[in-house]
Coordinates of C-alpha atoms in Angstrom, one line a residue:
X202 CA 0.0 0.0 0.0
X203 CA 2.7 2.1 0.8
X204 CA 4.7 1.3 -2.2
X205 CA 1.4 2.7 -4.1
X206 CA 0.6 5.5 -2.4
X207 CA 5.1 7.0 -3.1
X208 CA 4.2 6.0 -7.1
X209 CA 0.8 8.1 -6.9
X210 CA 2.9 11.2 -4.9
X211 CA 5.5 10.9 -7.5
X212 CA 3.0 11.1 -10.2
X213 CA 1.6 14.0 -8.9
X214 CA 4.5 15.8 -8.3
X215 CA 5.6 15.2 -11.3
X216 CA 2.5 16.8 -13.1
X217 CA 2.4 19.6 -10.8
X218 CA 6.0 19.9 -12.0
X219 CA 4.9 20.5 -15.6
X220 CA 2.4 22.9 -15.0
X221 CA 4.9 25.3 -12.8
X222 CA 7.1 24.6 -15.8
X223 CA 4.4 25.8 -18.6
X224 CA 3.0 28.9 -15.7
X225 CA 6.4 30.4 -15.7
X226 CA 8.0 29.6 -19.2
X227 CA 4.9 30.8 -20.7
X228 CA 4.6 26.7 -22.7
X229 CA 8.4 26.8 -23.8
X230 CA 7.9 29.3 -26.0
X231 CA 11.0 31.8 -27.3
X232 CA 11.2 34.7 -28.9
X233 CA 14.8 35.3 -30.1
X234 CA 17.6 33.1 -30.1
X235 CA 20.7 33.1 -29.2
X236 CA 23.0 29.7 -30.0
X237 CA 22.2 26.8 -32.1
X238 CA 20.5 25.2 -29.4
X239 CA 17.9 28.2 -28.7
X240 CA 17.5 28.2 -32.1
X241 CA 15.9 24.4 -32.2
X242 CA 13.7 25.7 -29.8
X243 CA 11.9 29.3 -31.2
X244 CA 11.2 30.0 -35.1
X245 CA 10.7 27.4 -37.7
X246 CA 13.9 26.8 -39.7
X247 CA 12.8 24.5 -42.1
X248 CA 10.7 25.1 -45.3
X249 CA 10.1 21.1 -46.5
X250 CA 11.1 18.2 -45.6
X251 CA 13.8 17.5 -48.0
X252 CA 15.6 20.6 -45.9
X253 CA 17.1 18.2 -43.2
X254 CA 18.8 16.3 -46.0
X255 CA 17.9 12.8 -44.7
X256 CA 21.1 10.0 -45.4
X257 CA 21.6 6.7 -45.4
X258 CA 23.5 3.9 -46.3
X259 CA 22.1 0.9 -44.9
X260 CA 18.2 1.7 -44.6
X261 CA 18.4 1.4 -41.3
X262 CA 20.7 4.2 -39.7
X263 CA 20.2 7.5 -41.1
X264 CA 21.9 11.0 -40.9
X265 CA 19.8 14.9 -41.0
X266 CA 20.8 17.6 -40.5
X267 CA 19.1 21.0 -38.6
X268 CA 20.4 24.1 -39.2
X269 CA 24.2 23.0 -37.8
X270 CA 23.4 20.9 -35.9
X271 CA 23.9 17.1 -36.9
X272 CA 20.8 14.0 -35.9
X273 CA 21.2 10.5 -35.8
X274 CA 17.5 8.6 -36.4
X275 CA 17.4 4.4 -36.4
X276 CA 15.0 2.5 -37.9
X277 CA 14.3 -0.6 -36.6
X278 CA 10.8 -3.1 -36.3
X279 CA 8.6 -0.4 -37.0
X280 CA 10.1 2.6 -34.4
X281 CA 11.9 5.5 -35.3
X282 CA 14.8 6.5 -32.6
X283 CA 15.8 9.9 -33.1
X284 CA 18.7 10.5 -31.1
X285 CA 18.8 13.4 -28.7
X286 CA 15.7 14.4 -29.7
X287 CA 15.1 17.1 -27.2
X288 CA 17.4 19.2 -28.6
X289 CA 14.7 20.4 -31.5
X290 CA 11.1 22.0 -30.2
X291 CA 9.6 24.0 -32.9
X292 CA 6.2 22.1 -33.8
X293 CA 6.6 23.2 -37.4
X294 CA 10.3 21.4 -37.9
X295 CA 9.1 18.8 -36.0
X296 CA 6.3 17.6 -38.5
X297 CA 8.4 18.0 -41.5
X298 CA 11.2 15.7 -39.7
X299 CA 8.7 13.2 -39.1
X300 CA 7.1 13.6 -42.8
X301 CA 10.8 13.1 -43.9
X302 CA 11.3 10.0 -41.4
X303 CA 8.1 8.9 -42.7
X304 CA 8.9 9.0 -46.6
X305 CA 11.5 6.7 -45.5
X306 CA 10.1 4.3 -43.4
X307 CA 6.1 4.6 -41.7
X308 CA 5.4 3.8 -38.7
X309 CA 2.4 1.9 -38.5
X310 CA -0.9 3.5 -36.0
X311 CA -1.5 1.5 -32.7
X312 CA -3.9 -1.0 -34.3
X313 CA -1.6 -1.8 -37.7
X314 CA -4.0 -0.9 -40.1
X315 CA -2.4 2.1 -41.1
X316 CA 0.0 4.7 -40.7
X317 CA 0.9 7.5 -38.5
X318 CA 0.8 10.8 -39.6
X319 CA 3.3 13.1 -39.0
X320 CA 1.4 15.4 -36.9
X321 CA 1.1 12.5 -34.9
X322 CA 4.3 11.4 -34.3
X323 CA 5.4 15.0 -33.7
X324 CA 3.1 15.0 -30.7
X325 CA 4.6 12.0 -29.2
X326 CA 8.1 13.8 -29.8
X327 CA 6.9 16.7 -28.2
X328 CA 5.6 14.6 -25.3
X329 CA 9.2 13.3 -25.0
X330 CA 10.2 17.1 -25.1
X331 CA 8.2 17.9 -22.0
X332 CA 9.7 15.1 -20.1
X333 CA 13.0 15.9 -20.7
X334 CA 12.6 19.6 -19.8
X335 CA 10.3 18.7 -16.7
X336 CA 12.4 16.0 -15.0
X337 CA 15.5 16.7 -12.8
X338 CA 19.3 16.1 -13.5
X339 CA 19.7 12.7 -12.0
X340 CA 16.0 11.0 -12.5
X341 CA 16.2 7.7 -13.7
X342 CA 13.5 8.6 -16.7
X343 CA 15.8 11.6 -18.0
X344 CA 17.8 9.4 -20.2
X345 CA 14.7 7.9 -21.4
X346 CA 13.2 10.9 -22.8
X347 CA 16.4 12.5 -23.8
X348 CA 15.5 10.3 -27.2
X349 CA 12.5 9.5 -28.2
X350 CA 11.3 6.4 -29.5
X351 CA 8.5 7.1 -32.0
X352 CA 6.3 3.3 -32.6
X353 CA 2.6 2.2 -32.4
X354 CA 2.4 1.5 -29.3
X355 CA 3.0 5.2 -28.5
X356 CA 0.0 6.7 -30.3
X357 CA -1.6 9.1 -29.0
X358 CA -0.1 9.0 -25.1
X359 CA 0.4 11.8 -23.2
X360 CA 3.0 13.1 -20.8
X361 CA 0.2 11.8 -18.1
X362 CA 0.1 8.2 -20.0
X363 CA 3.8 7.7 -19.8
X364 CA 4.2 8.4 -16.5
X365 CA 1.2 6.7 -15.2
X366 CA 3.0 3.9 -17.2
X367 CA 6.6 4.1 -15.6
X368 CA 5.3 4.6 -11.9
X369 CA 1.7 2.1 -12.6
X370 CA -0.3 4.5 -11.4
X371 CA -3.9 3.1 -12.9

């Protein structure tokens, strides 16, 4: 019982976490950049998908590129892994990465009777995103979101779902 009732607290903190973290950062958004990094995170940089200049040379392990910074994106049974995926935030970038991704490779919907779009998948990667930013240096789940994994299984899961998931909160 007590076991259940720590997993529930952590949930809750967690959430209450996230919405401190959207009341005071006014939802992530930025209005000038300054680096690279703070770049991937305010104005759209990308005008079409073929801008990221997706590479490969085995069909499975692919290169892009956004604006100078370098990506690393796997595909493997169905799941994209995009590697340090927190490091790009803008919505619009994020959906033509994904329609790029999925040019290459789909990723089927939950029930494999069709294919994600990439609105879709650029939700879960933004749930991913809010992770990342939300959890504390040294959490165990950090790494986890610091790349996301976009499958099936994912569809449609919130930042709510996933934890709910990792602590089994019902």
């Amino acid at each position: 019982m007590k076991k259940n009732v720590f997993k529930t607290t952590t949930l809750y903190i967690l959430l209450a976490a996230l919405a401190l973290c959207f009341a005071g950062t006014g939802c992530g958004t930025k209005t000038e950049a300054t680096t690279s990094e703070d770049a991937a995170a305010s104005v759209s940089i990308l005008s079409s998908a073929e801008d990221i200049a997706l590479t490969t040379e085995d069909g499975t392990n692919y290169r892009f590129s956004y604006g100078d910074l370098s990506f690393t994106a796997i595909f493997r049974n169905n799941t994209w892994q995009i590697r340090d995926s927190y490091r790009i935030e803008n919505h619009e970038d994020l959906v033509l990465i994904c329609q790029a991704l999925s040019d290459a490779h789909p990723v089927p919907d939950k029930t494999y009777t069709g294919v994600r779009s990439a609105e879709d998948l650029a939700y879960e990667w933004e749930q991913h995103n809010l992770a990342f930013a939300v959890l504390p240096e040294g959490a165990s789940w950090k790494e986890n979101a610091r790349h996301v994994d976009l499958n099936p299984e994912d569809q449609g899961k919130t930042l709510t779902d996933f934890l709910k998931e990792r602590t089994g909160t019902p």
